[in-house]
Amino acid sequence: MKKQEQLLQAVDKNDLLQQLQDLHFDVPKRNQGREKIHVEKYSVFQFLRVMAQNDKLLYPFALFYGDKPDFVASTSNLNIGIEVVEAIPQNKALEQAERAQLPKRNTWGRLYNIKERNKALDEIKNEIEIENEIVISEDDEIGADIMDDKVIGISFLGDEIEIRWSEAIESFVSKKRKILNKNDFQKFEKNWLIVYDNWPAPALDYKKALLLLKDKVIIKQTGQHDFDSIFLIDEHRLIPIIL
């Protein structure tokens, strides 16, 4: 098992928030060396910042980085295993890395399906080349990390966006639940899962989508270990799915 690395140790809320601010770092772009560890640390630091601001942690508090689970939080009365997963289509991650090397331009928005096959890089490059030939406003610059989400003249029917998003997030939760039940995964008094939501969902009705998601993930597998709490986090919010 990977040796744990202590990331911080705080005596109170103010101490923790100051250390989290000092530890803050920018996540590299996908074509500039981004690795799993970058997303994991960014997610857990953002998560702890919100939890501390809302007085949801006990002190003294220490955080360790390891493996299976990704992090262990030690508080005054218990240890908490924290697992992190980024919810993003593999195809989108490859698209983002490829687009970051090209001139910035608007692009066609589309919905991703959690069941769609993972494409080869050459196939994605070819799709981008074809798409660039039909995009009208090529000179409008937008952020590299959000350009795939900019919708140009595309509409979706009914709850399709919310259904696909909830199915995708639930799939990542389900995979982590299976990993939690493996023999080499260390369990603690409490076990938490943080899902960093990077799933493309243009014009998502968040309230409706969350209701669909909670219905899917609330069902626990009888006779197996499960996460005591599941949290959804993105750039704008932290939402407990299961507490």
Short mmCIF file of C-alpha atoms in Angstrom, two decimals:
data_model
loop_
_atom_site.label_atom_id
_atom_site.label_comp_id
_atom_site.label_asym_id
_atom_site.label_seq_id
_atom_site.Cartn_x
_atom_site.Cartn_y
_atom_site.Cartn_z
CA MET A 1 0.00 0.00 0.00
CA LYS A 2 1.22 3.51 -0.87
CA LYS A 3 2.76 5.40 2.05
CA GLN A 4 0.64 8.29 3.25
CA GLU A 5 1.90 11.85 2.80
CA GLN A 6 0.74 14.46 5.32
CA LEU A 7 -0.58 17.50 3.46
CA LEU A 8 -1.68 19.67 6.38
CA GLN A 9 -2.36 19.78 10.11
CA ALA A 10 -4.60 22.48 11.57
CA VAL A 11 -5.55 23.36 15.12
CA ASP A 12 -8.75 25.26 14.27
CA LYS A 13 -10.94 26.60 11.47
CA ASN A 14 -8.87 29.71 10.75
CA ASP A 15 -5.67 27.70 10.68
CA LEU A 16 -7.17 25.21 8.23
CA LEU A 17 -8.56 27.89 5.91
CA GLN A 18 -5.19 29.68 5.85
CA GLN A 19 -3.34 26.45 5.01
CA LEU A 20 -5.84 25.59 2.27
CA GLN A 21 -5.32 29.04 0.78
CA ASP A 22 -1.55 28.54 0.85
CA LEU A 23 -1.90 25.09 -0.73
CA HIS A 24 -4.13 26.31 -3.56
CA PHE A 25 -2.67 25.63 -6.99
CA ASP A 26 -3.82 25.89 -10.58
CA VAL A 27 -4.62 22.61 -12.29
CA PRO A 28 -2.60 22.28 -15.54
CA LYS A 29 -4.52 22.09 -18.79
CA ARG A 30 -5.02 18.62 -20.24
CA ASN A 31 -2.32 19.10 -22.84
CA GLN A 32 0.12 20.57 -20.32
CA GLY A 33 0.72 17.71 -17.91
CA ARG A 34 -2.55 17.39 -16.00
CA GLU A 35 -2.61 14.16 -13.99
CA LYS A 36 -5.09 12.43 -11.72
CA ILE A 37 -3.31 13.78 -8.62
CA HIS A 38 -3.97 17.37 -9.71
CA VAL A 39 -7.73 16.82 -9.91
CA GLU A 40 -7.78 14.86 -6.64
CA LYS A 41 -5.95 17.50 -4.61
CA TYR A 42 -7.84 20.40 -6.18
CA SER A 43 -11.17 18.69 -5.44
CA VAL A 44 -10.40 17.82 -1.83
CA PHE A 45 -8.97 21.28 -1.06
CA GLN A 46 -12.09 22.94 -2.49
CA PHE A 47 -14.28 20.50 -0.58
CA LEU A 48 -12.52 21.10 2.76
CA ARG A 49 -12.63 24.86 2.27
CA VAL A 50 -16.43 24.81 1.96
CA MET A 51 -16.80 22.33 4.83
CA ALA A 52 -14.61 24.46 7.10
CA GLN A 53 -16.42 27.68 6.20
CA ASN A 54 -19.70 26.01 7.18
CA ASP A 55 -18.30 24.58 10.44
CA LYS A 56 -18.69 20.96 9.33
CA LEU A 57 -15.26 19.77 10.56
CA LEU A 58 -13.80 18.97 13.97
CA TYR A 59 -10.34 19.97 15.22
CA PRO A 60 -7.49 19.34 15.44
CA PHE A 61 -7.62 18.29 11.80
CA ALA A 62 -5.02 16.59 9.63
CA LEU A 63 -5.12 15.47 5.99
CA PHE A 64 -3.03 12.71 4.43
CA TYR A 65 -2.65 11.78 0.77
CA GLY A 66 -2.33 8.11 -0.07
CA ASP A 67 -4.05 5.41 -2.08
CA LYS A 68 -7.24 3.36 -1.61
CA PRO A 69 -8.58 5.73 -0.35
CA ASP A 70 -7.07 8.80 -1.97
CA PHE A 71 -7.09 10.79 1.29
CA VAL A 72 -7.48 10.22 5.01
CA ALA A 73 -8.76 13.01 7.25
CA SER A 74 -7.94 12.71 10.94
CA THR A 75 -10.10 14.69 13.37
CA SER A 76 -10.42 14.88 17.14
CA ASN A 77 -12.70 11.85 17.33
CA LEU A 78 -12.45 9.80 14.13
CA ASN A 79 -10.63 9.03 10.89
CA ILE A 80 -12.38 9.56 7.55
CA GLY A 81 -11.38 7.91 4.29
CA ILE A 82 -12.00 10.23 1.33
CA GLU A 83 -12.13 8.95 -2.25
CA VAL A 84 -12.24 11.37 -5.21
CA VAL A 85 -13.40 10.83 -8.78
CA GLU A 86 -13.72 13.22 -11.70
CA ALA A 87 -16.88 12.67 -13.73
CA ILE A 88 -15.86 13.41 -17.31
CA PRO A 89 -16.25 11.50 -20.58
CA GLN A 90 -12.92 10.14 -21.78
CA ASN A 91 -13.78 11.38 -25.25
CA LYS A 92 -14.26 14.92 -23.94
CA ALA A 93 -10.94 14.83 -22.08
CA LEU A 94 -9.18 13.90 -25.32
CA GLU A 95 -11.12 16.56 -27.22
CA GLN A 96 -10.13 19.24 -24.69
CA ALA A 97 -6.46 18.30 -24.90
CA GLU A 98 -6.55 18.39 -28.70
CA ARG A 99 -8.54 21.63 -28.96
CA ALA A 100 -6.17 23.38 -26.55
CA GLN A 101 -3.48 23.15 -29.24
CA LEU A 102 -5.69 24.83 -31.86
CA PRO A 103 -6.91 28.41 -32.31
CA LYS A 104 -9.81 29.09 -29.94
CA ARG A 105 -13.23 29.13 -31.58
CA ASN A 106 -16.86 28.34 -30.92
CA THR A 107 -17.87 24.73 -31.29
CA TRP A 108 -20.99 22.63 -31.57
CA GLY A 109 -22.41 21.55 -28.22
CA ARG A 110 -23.43 17.93 -27.83
CA LEU A 111 -24.61 15.52 -25.18
CA TYR A 112 -22.35 12.70 -24.05
CA ASN A 113 -23.68 9.27 -23.16
CA ILE A 114 -22.01 7.32 -20.36
CA LYS A 115 -22.38 4.18 -22.51
CA GLU A 116 -20.73 5.55 -25.65
CA ARG A 117 -17.50 3.86 -26.69
CA ASN A 118 -14.15 5.49 -26.04
CA LYS A 119 -12.74 6.79 -29.30
CA ALA A 120 -9.16 6.69 -30.54
CA LEU A 121 -7.28 9.99 -30.65
CA ASP A 122 -7.06 9.92 -34.47
CA GLU A 123 -10.84 9.58 -34.68
CA ILE A 124 -11.35 12.56 -32.37
CA LYS A 125 -8.85 14.65 -34.36
CA ASN A 126 -10.76 13.86 -37.56
CA GLU A 127 -14.09 14.87 -35.95
CA ILE A 128 -12.59 18.18 -34.81
CA GLU A 129 -11.26 18.89 -38.32
CA ILE A 130 -14.68 18.22 -39.86
CA GLU A 131 -16.44 20.32 -37.24
CA ASN A 132 -14.08 23.25 -37.73
CA GLU A 133 -15.08 23.39 -41.38
CA ILE A 134 -18.75 24.03 -40.51
CA VAL A 135 -18.49 26.28 -37.47
CA ILE A 136 -19.58 29.78 -38.43
CA SER A 137 -18.11 32.12 -35.78
CA GLU A 138 -14.51 30.92 -35.81
CA ASP A 139 -13.04 34.14 -34.42
CA ASP A 140 -15.06 34.34 -31.18
CA GLU A 141 -12.69 33.38 -28.38
CA ILE A 142 -13.92 31.46 -25.36
CA GLY A 143 -12.17 29.60 -22.54
CA ALA A 144 -10.39 26.44 -23.61
CA ASP A 145 -11.86 24.38 -20.79
CA ILE A 146 -15.49 25.35 -21.51
CA MET A 147 -15.56 25.66 -25.26
CA ASP A 148 -16.95 22.16 -25.70
CA ASP A 149 -19.97 23.21 -23.64
CA LYS A 150 -20.87 26.27 -25.73
CA VAL A 151 -24.06 25.48 -27.62
CA ILE A 152 -24.60 26.87 -31.11
CA GLY A 153 -28.04 26.24 -32.58
CA ILE A 154 -28.71 22.87 -30.96
CA SER A 155 -31.79 21.91 -28.94
CA PHE A 156 -32.53 18.89 -26.77
CA LEU A 157 -35.82 17.17 -26.05
CA GLY A 158 -37.57 16.89 -22.68
CA ASP A 159 -35.39 15.76 -19.78
CA GLU A 160 -32.69 14.28 -22.01
CA ILE A 161 -29.94 16.50 -20.60
CA GLU A 162 -30.89 15.77 -16.97
CA ILE A 163 -31.32 12.03 -17.59
CA ARG A 164 -27.95 11.64 -19.30
CA TRP A 165 -26.18 13.69 -16.63
CA SER A 166 -27.70 11.73 -13.74
CA GLU A 167 -26.89 8.40 -15.44
CA ALA A 168 -23.31 9.51 -15.93
CA ILE A 169 -22.74 10.68 -12.35
CA GLU A 170 -24.39 7.51 -10.98
CA SER A 171 -22.07 5.39 -13.12
CA PHE A 172 -18.99 6.97 -11.53
CA VAL A 173 -20.49 6.47 -8.07
CA SER A 174 -21.22 2.82 -8.87
CA LYS A 175 -17.63 2.20 -10.00
CA LYS A 176 -16.26 3.71 -6.79
CA ARG A 177 -18.67 1.62 -4.70
CA LYS A 178 -17.18 -1.50 -6.28
CA ILE A 179 -13.65 -0.30 -5.57
CA LEU A 180 -14.61 0.43 -1.95
CA ASN A 181 -15.57 -3.23 -1.53
CA LYS A 182 -12.24 -4.61 -2.75
CA ASN A 183 -10.04 -6.24 -0.12
CA ASP A 184 -7.13 -3.83 -0.66
CA PHE A 185 -9.28 -0.74 -0.04
CA GLN A 186 -8.81 0.46 3.55
CA LYS A 187 -12.02 1.27 5.40
CA PHE A 188 -12.31 3.80 8.22
CA GLU A 189 -14.91 4.88 10.77
CA LYS A 190 -16.38 7.03 8.02
CA ASN A 191 -15.89 6.73 4.27
CA TRP A 192 -16.72 9.64 1.97
CA LEU A 193 -16.85 10.01 -1.80
CA ILE A 194 -16.31 13.32 -3.61
CA VAL A 195 -17.49 13.45 -7.23
CA TYR A 196 -15.96 16.36 -9.14
CA ASP A 197 -18.62 17.12 -11.75
CA ASN A 198 -17.03 17.89 -15.12
CA TRP A 199 -19.70 16.16 -17.19
CA PRO A 200 -20.85 18.32 -20.14
CA ALA A 201 -24.52 19.23 -19.73
CA PRO A 202 -25.50 22.46 -21.50
CA ALA A 203 -28.56 24.20 -20.02
CA LEU A 204 -28.83 21.61 -17.23
CA ASP A 205 -31.82 22.04 -14.90
CA TYR A 206 -29.78 21.32 -11.77
CA LYS A 207 -32.71 20.91 -9.38
CA LYS A 208 -34.42 18.38 -11.65
CA ALA A 209 -31.14 16.58 -12.36
CA LEU A 210 -30.31 16.24 -8.66
CA LEU A 211 -33.68 14.63 -7.93
CA LEU A 212 -33.00 12.05 -10.64
CA LEU A 213 -29.48 11.46 -9.32
CA LYS A 214 -30.54 11.03 -5.71
CA ASP A 215 -33.14 8.44 -6.73
CA LYS A 216 -30.36 6.48 -8.47
CA VAL A 217 -27.62 6.60 -5.83
CA ILE A 218 -29.71 6.34 -2.67
CA ILE A 219 -30.07 2.57 -3.17
CA LYS A 220 -27.34 0.84 -1.19
CA GLN A 221 -26.11 -2.65 -1.96
CA THR A 222 -27.19 -5.05 0.78
CA GLY A 223 -24.35 -6.85 2.55
CA GLN A 224 -21.64 -4.62 1.13
CA HIS A 225 -19.69 -1.62 2.31
CA ASP A 226 -20.92 1.74 1.12
CA PHE A 227 -19.88 5.36 1.42
CA ASP A 228 -21.40 7.05 4.44
CA SER A 229 -21.57 10.33 2.54
CA ILE A 230 -21.39 11.22 -1.15
CA PHE A 231 -20.71 14.81 -2.20
CA LEU A 232 -20.97 16.47 -5.58
CA ILE A 233 -18.64 19.41 -6.21
CA ASP A 234 -17.91 21.74 -9.12
CA GLU A 235 -16.66 25.29 -9.58
CA HIS A 236 -19.84 26.78 -8.12
CA ARG A 237 -21.32 24.46 -5.51
CA LEU A 238 -20.91 21.62 -3.03
CA ILE A 239 -23.95 19.40 -2.65
CA PRO A 240 -24.36 16.36 -0.38
CA ILE A 241 -26.08 13.55 -2.28
CA ILE A 242 -26.01 11.12 0.63
CA LEU A 243 -25.34 12.10 4.25
#
